[in-house]
XYZ file of C-alpha atoms in Angstrom:
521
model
C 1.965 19.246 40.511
C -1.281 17.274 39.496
C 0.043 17.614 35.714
C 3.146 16.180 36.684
C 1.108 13.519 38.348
C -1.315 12.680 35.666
C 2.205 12.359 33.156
C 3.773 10.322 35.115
C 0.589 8.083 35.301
C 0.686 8.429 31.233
C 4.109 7.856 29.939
C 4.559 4.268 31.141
C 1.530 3.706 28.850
C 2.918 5.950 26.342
C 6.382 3.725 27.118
C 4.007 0.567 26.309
C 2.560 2.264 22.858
C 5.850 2.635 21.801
C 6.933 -0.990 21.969
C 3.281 -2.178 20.462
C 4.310 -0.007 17.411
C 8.261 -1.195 17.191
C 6.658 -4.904 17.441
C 4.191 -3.761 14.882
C 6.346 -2.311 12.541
C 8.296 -5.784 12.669
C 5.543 -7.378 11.233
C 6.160 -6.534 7.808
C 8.956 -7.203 5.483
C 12.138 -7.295 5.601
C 11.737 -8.860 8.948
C 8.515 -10.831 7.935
C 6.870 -11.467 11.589
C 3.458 -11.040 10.723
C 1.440 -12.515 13.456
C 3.231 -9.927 16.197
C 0.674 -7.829 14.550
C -1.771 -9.668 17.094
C 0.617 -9.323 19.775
C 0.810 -5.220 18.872
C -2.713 -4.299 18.412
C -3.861 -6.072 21.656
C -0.939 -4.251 23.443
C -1.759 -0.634 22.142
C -5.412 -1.027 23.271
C -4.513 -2.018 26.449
C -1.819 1.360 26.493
C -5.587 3.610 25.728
C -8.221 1.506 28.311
C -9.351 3.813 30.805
C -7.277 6.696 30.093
C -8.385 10.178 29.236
C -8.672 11.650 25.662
C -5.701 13.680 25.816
C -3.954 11.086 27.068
C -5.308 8.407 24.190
C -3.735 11.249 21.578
C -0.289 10.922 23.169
C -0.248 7.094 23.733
C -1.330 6.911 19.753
C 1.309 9.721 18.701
C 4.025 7.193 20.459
C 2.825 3.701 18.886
C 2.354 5.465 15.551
C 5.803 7.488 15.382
C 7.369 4.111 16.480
C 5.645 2.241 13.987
C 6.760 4.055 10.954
C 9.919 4.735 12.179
C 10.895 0.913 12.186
C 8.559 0.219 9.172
C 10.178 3.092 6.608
C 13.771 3.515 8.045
C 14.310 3.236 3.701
C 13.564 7.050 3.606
C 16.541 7.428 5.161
C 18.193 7.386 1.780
C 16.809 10.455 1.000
C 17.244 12.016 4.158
C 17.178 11.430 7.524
C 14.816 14.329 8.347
C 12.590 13.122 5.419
C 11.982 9.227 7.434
C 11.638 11.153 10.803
C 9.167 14.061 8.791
C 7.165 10.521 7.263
C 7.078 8.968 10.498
C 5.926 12.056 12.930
C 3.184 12.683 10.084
C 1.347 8.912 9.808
C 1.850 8.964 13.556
C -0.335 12.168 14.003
C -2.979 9.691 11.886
C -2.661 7.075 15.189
C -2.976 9.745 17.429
C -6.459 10.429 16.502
C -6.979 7.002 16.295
C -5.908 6.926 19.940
C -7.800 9.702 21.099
C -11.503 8.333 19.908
C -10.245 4.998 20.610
C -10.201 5.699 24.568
C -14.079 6.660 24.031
C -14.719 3.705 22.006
C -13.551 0.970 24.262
C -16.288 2.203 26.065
C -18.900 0.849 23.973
C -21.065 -2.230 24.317
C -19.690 -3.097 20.849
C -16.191 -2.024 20.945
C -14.744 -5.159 19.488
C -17.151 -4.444 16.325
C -16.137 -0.422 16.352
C -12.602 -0.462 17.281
C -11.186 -2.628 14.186
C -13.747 -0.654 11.949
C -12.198 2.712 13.587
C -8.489 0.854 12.411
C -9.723 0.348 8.895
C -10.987 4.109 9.116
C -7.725 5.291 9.874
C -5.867 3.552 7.368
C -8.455 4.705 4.915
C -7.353 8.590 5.988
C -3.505 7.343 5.585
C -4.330 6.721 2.157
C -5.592 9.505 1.331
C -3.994 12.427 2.876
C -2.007 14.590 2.570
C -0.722 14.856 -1.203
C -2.928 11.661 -2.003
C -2.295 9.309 1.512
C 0.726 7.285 1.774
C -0.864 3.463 2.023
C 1.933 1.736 2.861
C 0.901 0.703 6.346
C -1.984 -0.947 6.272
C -2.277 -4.288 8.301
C -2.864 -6.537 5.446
C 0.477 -6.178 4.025
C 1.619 -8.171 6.584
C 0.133 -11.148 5.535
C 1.394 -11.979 1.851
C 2.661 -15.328 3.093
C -0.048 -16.747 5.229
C -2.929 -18.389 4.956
C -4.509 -15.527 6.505
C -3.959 -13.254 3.498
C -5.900 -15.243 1.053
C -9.191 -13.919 2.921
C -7.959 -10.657 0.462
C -9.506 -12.365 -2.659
C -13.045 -11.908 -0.902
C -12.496 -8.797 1.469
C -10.257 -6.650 -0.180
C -7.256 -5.268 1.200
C -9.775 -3.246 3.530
C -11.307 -6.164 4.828
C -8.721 -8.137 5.631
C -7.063 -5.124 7.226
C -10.065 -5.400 9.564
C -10.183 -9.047 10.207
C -6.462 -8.913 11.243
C -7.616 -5.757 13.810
C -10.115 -7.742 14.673
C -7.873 -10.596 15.979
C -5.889 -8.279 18.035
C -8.967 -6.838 19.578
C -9.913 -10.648 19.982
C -6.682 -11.273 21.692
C -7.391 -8.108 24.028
C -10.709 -8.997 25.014
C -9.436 -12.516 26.047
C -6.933 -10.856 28.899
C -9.025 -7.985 29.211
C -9.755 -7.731 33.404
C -13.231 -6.346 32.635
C -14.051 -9.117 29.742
C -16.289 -11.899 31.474
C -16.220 -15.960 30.871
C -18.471 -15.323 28.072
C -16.748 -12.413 26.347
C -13.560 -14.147 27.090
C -15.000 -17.817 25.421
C -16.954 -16.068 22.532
C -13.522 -14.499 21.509
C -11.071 -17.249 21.883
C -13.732 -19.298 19.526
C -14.216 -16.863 16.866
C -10.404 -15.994 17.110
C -9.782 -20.152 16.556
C -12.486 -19.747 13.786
C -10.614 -17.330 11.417
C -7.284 -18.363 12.107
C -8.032 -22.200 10.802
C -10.657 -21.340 8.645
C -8.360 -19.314 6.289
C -5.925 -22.289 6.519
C -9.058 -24.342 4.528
C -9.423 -21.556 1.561
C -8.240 -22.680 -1.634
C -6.753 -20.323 -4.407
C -7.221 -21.471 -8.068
C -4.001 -20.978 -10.635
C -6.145 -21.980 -13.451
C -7.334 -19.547 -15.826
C -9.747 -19.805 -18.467
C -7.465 -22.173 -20.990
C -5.213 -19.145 -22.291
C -1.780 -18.714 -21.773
C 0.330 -15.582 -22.823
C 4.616 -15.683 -22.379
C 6.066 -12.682 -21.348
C 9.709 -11.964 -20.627
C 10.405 -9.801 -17.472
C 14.368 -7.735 -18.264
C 15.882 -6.329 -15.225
C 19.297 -4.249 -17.033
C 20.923 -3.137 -13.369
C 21.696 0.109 -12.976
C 25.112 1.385 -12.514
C 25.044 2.247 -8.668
C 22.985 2.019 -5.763
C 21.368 4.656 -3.827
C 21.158 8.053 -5.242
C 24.171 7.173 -7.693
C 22.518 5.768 -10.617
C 20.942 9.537 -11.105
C 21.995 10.938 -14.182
C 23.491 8.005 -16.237
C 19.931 7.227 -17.873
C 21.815 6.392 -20.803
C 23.402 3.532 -19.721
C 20.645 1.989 -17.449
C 18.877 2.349 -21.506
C 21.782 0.482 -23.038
C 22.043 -2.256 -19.925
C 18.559 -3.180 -20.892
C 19.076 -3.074 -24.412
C 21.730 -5.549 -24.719
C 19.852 -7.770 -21.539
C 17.017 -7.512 -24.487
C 19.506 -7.992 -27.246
C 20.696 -11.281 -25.092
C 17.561 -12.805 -24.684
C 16.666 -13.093 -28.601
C 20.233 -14.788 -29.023
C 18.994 -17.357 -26.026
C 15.629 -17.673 -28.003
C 17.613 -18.201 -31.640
C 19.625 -20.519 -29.585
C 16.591 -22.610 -28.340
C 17.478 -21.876 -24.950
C 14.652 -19.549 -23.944
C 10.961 -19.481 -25.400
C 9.778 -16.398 -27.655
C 7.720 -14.059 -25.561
C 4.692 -12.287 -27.045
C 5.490 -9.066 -25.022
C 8.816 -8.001 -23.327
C 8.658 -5.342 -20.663
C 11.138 -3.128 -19.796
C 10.603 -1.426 -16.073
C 9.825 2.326 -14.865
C 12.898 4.566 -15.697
C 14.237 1.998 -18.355
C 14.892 5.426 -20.011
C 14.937 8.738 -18.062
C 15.618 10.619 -21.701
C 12.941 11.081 -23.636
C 12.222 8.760 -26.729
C 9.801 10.721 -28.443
C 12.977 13.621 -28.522
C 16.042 12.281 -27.777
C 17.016 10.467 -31.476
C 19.858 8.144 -29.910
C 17.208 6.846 -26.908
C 14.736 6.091 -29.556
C 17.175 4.101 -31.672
C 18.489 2.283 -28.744
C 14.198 1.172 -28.174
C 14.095 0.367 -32.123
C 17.110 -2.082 -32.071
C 16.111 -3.925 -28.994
C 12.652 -4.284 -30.835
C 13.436 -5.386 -34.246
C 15.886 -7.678 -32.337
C 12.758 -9.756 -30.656
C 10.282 -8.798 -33.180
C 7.435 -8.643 -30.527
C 6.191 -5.156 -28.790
C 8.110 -4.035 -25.959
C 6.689 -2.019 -22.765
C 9.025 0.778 -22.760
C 9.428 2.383 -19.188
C 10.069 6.422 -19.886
C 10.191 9.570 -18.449
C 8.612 11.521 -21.239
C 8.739 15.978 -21.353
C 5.516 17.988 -21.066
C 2.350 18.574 -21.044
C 3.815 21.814 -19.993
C 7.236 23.595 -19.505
C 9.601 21.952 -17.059
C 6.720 19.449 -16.898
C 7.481 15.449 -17.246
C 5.843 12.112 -17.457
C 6.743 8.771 -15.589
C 4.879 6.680 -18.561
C 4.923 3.059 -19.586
C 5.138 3.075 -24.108
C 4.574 0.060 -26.010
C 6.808 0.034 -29.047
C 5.612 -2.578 -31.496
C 8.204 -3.859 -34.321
C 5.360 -2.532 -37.163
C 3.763 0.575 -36.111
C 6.588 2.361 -33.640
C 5.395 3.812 -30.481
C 1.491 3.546 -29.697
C -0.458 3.190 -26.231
C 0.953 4.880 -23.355
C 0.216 5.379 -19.744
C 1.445 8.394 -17.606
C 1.618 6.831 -14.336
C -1.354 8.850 -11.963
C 0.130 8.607 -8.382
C 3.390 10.194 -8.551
C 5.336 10.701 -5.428
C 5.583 13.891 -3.249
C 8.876 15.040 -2.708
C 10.535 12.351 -4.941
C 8.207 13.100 -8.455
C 7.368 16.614 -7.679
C 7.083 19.134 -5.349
C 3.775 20.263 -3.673
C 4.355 23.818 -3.190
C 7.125 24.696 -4.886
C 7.987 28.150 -5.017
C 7.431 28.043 -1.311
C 9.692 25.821 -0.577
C 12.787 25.134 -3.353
C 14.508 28.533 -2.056
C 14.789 27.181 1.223
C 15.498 23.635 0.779
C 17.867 23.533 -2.073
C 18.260 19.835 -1.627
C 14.779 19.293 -3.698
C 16.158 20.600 -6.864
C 17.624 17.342 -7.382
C 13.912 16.194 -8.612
C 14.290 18.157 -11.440
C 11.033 18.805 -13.511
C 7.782 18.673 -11.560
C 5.923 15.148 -12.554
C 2.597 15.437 -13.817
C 0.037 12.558 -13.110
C -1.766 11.087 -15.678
C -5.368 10.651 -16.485
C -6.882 7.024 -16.894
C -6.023 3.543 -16.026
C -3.472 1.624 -17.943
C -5.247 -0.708 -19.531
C -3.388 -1.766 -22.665
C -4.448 -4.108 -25.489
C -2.079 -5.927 -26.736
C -1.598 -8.545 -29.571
C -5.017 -10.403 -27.892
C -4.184 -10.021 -24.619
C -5.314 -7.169 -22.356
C -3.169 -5.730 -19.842
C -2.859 -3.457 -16.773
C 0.000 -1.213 -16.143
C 0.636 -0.070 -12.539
C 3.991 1.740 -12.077
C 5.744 1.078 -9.208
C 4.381 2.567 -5.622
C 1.097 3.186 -7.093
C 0.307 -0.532 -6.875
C -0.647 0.500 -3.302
C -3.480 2.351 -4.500
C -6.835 0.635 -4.547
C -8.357 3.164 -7.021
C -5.781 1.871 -9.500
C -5.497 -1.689 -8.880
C -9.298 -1.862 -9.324
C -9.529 0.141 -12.444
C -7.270 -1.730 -14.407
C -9.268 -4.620 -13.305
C -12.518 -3.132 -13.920
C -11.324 -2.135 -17.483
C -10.697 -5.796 -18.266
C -6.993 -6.499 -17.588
C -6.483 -10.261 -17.756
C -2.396 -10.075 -16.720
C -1.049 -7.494 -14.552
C 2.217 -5.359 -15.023
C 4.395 -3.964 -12.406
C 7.165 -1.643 -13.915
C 9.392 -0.247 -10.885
C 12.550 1.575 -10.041
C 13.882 0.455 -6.782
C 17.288 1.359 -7.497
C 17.093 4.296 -5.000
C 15.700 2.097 -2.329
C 18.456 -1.187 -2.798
C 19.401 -3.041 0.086
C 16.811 -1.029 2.818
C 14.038 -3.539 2.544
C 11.454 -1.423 0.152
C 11.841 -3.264 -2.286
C 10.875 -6.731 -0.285
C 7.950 -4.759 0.975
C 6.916 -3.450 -2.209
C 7.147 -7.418 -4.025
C 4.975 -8.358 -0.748
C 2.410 -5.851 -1.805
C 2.391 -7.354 -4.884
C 1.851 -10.617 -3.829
C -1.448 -9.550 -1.992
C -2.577 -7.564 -5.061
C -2.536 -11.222 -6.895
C -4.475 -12.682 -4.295
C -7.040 -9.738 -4.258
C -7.202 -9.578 -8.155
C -6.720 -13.557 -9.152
C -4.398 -11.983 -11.426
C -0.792 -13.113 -12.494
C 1.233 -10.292 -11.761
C 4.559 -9.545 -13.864
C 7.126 -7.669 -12.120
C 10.103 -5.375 -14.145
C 12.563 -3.570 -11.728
C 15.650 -1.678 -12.973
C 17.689 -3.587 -10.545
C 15.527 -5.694 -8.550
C 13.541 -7.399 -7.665
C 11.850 -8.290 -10.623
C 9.380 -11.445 -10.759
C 6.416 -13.819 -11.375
C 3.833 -14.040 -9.029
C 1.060 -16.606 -9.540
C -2.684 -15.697 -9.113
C -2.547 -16.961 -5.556
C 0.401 -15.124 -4.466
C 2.723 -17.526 -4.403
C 5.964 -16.493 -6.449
C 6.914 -17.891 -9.558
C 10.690 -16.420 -9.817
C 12.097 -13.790 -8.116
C 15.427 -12.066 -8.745
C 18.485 -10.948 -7.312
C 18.661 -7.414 -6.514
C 22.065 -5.136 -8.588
C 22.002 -8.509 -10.935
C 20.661 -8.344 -14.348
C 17.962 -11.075 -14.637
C 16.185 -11.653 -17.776
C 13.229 -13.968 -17.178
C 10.582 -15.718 -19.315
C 6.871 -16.691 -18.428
C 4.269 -18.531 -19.720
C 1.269 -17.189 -17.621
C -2.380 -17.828 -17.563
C -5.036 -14.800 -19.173
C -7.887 -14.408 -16.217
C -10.892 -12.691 -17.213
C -13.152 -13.563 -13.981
C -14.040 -11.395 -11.220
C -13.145 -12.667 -7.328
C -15.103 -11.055 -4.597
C -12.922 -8.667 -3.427
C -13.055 -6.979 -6.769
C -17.030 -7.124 -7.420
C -17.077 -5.552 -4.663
C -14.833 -2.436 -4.940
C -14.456 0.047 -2.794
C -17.713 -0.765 -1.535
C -16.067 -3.093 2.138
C -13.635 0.399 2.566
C -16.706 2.634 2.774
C -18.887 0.457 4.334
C -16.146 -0.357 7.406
C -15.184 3.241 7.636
C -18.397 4.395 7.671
C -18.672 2.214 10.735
C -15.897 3.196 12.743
C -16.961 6.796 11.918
C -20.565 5.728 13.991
C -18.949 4.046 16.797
C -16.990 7.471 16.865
C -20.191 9.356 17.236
C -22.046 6.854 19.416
C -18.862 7.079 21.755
C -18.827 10.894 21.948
C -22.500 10.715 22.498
C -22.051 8.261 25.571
C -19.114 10.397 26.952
C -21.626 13.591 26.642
C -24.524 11.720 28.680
C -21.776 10.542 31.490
C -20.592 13.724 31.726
C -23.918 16.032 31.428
C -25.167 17.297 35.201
C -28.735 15.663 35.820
C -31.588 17.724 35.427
C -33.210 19.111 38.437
C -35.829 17.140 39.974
C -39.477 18.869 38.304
C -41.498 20.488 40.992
C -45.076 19.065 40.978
C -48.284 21.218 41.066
C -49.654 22.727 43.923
C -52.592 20.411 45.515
C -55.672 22.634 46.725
C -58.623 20.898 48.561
C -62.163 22.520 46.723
C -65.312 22.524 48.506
C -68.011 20.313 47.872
C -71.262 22.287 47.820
C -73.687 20.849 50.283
């Protein structure tokens, strides 16, 4: 009976969570609401204050579950059980979250641990399991508002933690227990950020040197799952797009690029083997006479081993640098235990040969110009973003396959993720999709062009070449650690304080016995 109790005390809070994370999820693109996120955070914490630790896991299972399931519905396309699997598995990360949280809010310093604890959990997100899934980080959110050029000098971590911060900002201004101080200290600092973003400036200037680039989105022929297994086509859509744009140059129409790029699974048949894919590449370059970015799925190292890999194919010299993309996806690249699992779920042969990551950044010199390959959901990495960076990559490249994903809103969050990678990096970033969206986005975020998706769109840029540092990536990884490494203390100083409350106190210390001596006479 007292369980029963005690859960029906919990699930209206529970019932709460769940519409914090719904409201959450609708933050993000393709809805695009982003300050609900400090209408959600504020709500969740008020779902865990004063509850019990058990009862903080359940109330985080619900807002994360709900969360995820509004924020990655696109799984769906694969599977139904695969979005619900996703979901259930990042919400087991808020859970936690929840649990400590309860102890937390406990502290004199919760509004300093609790967005630090938020950052913390993202952090684990992104790592685990089968290298993290970062695709629901706060700062996401944010692409489009003034508030998300704080990126260029935080990082994506920091201004994951500013935005947490807000929300626990917002919370401690209704909070019953916050006092007149609390209460004023929060709605000034909260006032503070909010219009102090609004006064950062962005530069699009770069150091005097301009490269052109052309961007060639073929189409594929289908959407969902269809466009599997006519590679050759999606090749020769891309070829004649390619073909296309040199007539458009010849007929003064369209500028000469220095580089054309071709996206991720431009060809899904091997160049280096197949002789007709390889001829198809070699026409479309001695058309424009300038190195393409090939994007190809390449055989090997080993048997029934491939490569998701970006080739550039100069007119001269054939094919030269590559880069085997190094986050490929679980479940949609390769399979983590496969022999355990294929002879049960016989829908996962469709992936085919297992995808090997790569080793190395994609930094790629070319013609004078250095540039950084990222291929497709790997751009949510920070470890790669910063590494291209850090090996001197003065234009980014995006090459993507969405096709899978058309029409669910991935690919309007992925292009949003990309427009806060531009404001972290001060980087132009070029964007080739197979069919959408493909695009231009400036150094400050803001978008240049951005295409159609199931259109072919061939588009030409003439972009700045950035060889400066901002903030955000002089300093690294170093605001992810730092952040983490606090919400990991306010964890311990919570469970310490919850040990204290909770210990018996000691029994009172009996005192010596007192004896009267004698004074001799």
């Amino acid at each position: 009976m007292d369980r029963l109790k005690a859960l029906g005390r919990v699930l209206p809070r529970v019932a709460v969570a769940v519409g914090a994370g719904v409201l959450l999820g609708l933050a993000f693109e393709p809805h695009d609401h982003p300050w609900l996120t400090i209408v959600a955070v504020p709500l969740f914490l008020g779902a865990l204050s004063g509850v019990s630790k058990k009862a903080g896991f359940l109330i985080g299972a619900g807002f994360g579950i709900a969360y995820y399931a509004v924020l990655v519905p696109w799984l769906s396309v694969i599977g139904g059980d695969a979005a619900i699997g996703l979901a259930v598995l990042e919400g087991l990360f808020y859970a936690v979250f929840g649990l400590f949280a309860t102890q937390v809010l406990k502290l004199r310093l919760w509004m300093l641990w609790i967005p630090a604890l938020w950052v913390a959990t993202e952090f684990a997100t992104a790592s685990v399991p089968f290298g993290g899934f970062p695709w629901g980080r706060l700062a996401w959110a944010f692409s489009d508002v003034p508030l998300g050029r704080l990126a260029s000098y935080v990082g994506i971590p920091g201004l994951s933690f500013v935005v947490a911060f807000l929300g626990v900002l917002v919370f401690a201004l209704l909070r019953r227990a916050s006092g007149l101080r609390v209460r004023a200290v929060a709605l000034v600092a909260g006032l503070a950020i909010v219009f102090g973003s609004s006064l950062i400036h962005l530069s699009l200037e770069g150091d005097g040197k301009t490269v052109t680039a052309a961007m060639i989105q073929g189409n594929v022929p289908g959407k969902g799952l269809e466009f599997l297994g006519r590679a050759r086509t999606v090749t020769r859509n891309h070829l004649q797009a390619t073909l296309d744009l040199e007539k458009a140059v010849q007929d003064g129409t369209a500028q000469k690029p220095d580089l054309v790029i071709w996206p991720e699974n431009s060809t899904d048949i091997d160049p280096y083997k197949d002789p007709e894919t390889r001829a198809d590449i070699e026409q479309a370059v001695r058309a424009v006479d300038v190195p393409i970015l090939v994007g190809a799925v390449t055989e090997g190292p080993g048997e029934n081993e491939r490569q998701t890999t970006g080739i550039v194919w100069d007119p001269a010299s054939g094919p030269g640098q590559r880069y085997a993309k190094r986050h490929p996806v679980p479940f949609g690249e390769y399979i983590p235990f496969r022999n355990q699992l294929l002879p049960y779920i016989k829908r996962l042969e469709m992936i085919g040969a297992q995808t090997v990551p790569g080793v190395g950044p994609g930094v790629m010199p070319i013609r004078g110009v250095t540039y950084g390959d990222v291929i497709c959901f790997e751009l949510a990495y920070d470890n790669v973003i910063s590494d291209v960076v850090k090996g001197g990559a003065q234009v980014l490249i995006v090459q993507t396959n969405n096709a899978t994903y058309g029409g669910t809103g991935q690919p309007e969050q992925q292009f949003a993720i990309t427009r806060m990678r531009a404001i972290e990096t001060g980087r132009t970033i070029l964007i080739a999709s197979t069919s959408g969206i493909s695009g231009v986005i400036r150094p400050n975020g803001t978008v240049e062009h951005k295409s159609g998706q199931f259109v072919r769109d061939v588009y030409v840029a003439n972009v700045p070449v950035r060889d400066g540092q901002t903030l955000a990536t002089t300093l690294g990884s170093w605001p992810q650690w730092i952040l983490t490494g606090l919400g990991l203390l306010g964890i311990v100083l919570a469970l310490a304080g919850a040990r204290r409350r909770t210990s018996p106190p000691p029994p009172p210390a009996a005192g010596p016995a007192r004896t009267r001596e004698k004074v001799p006479a």
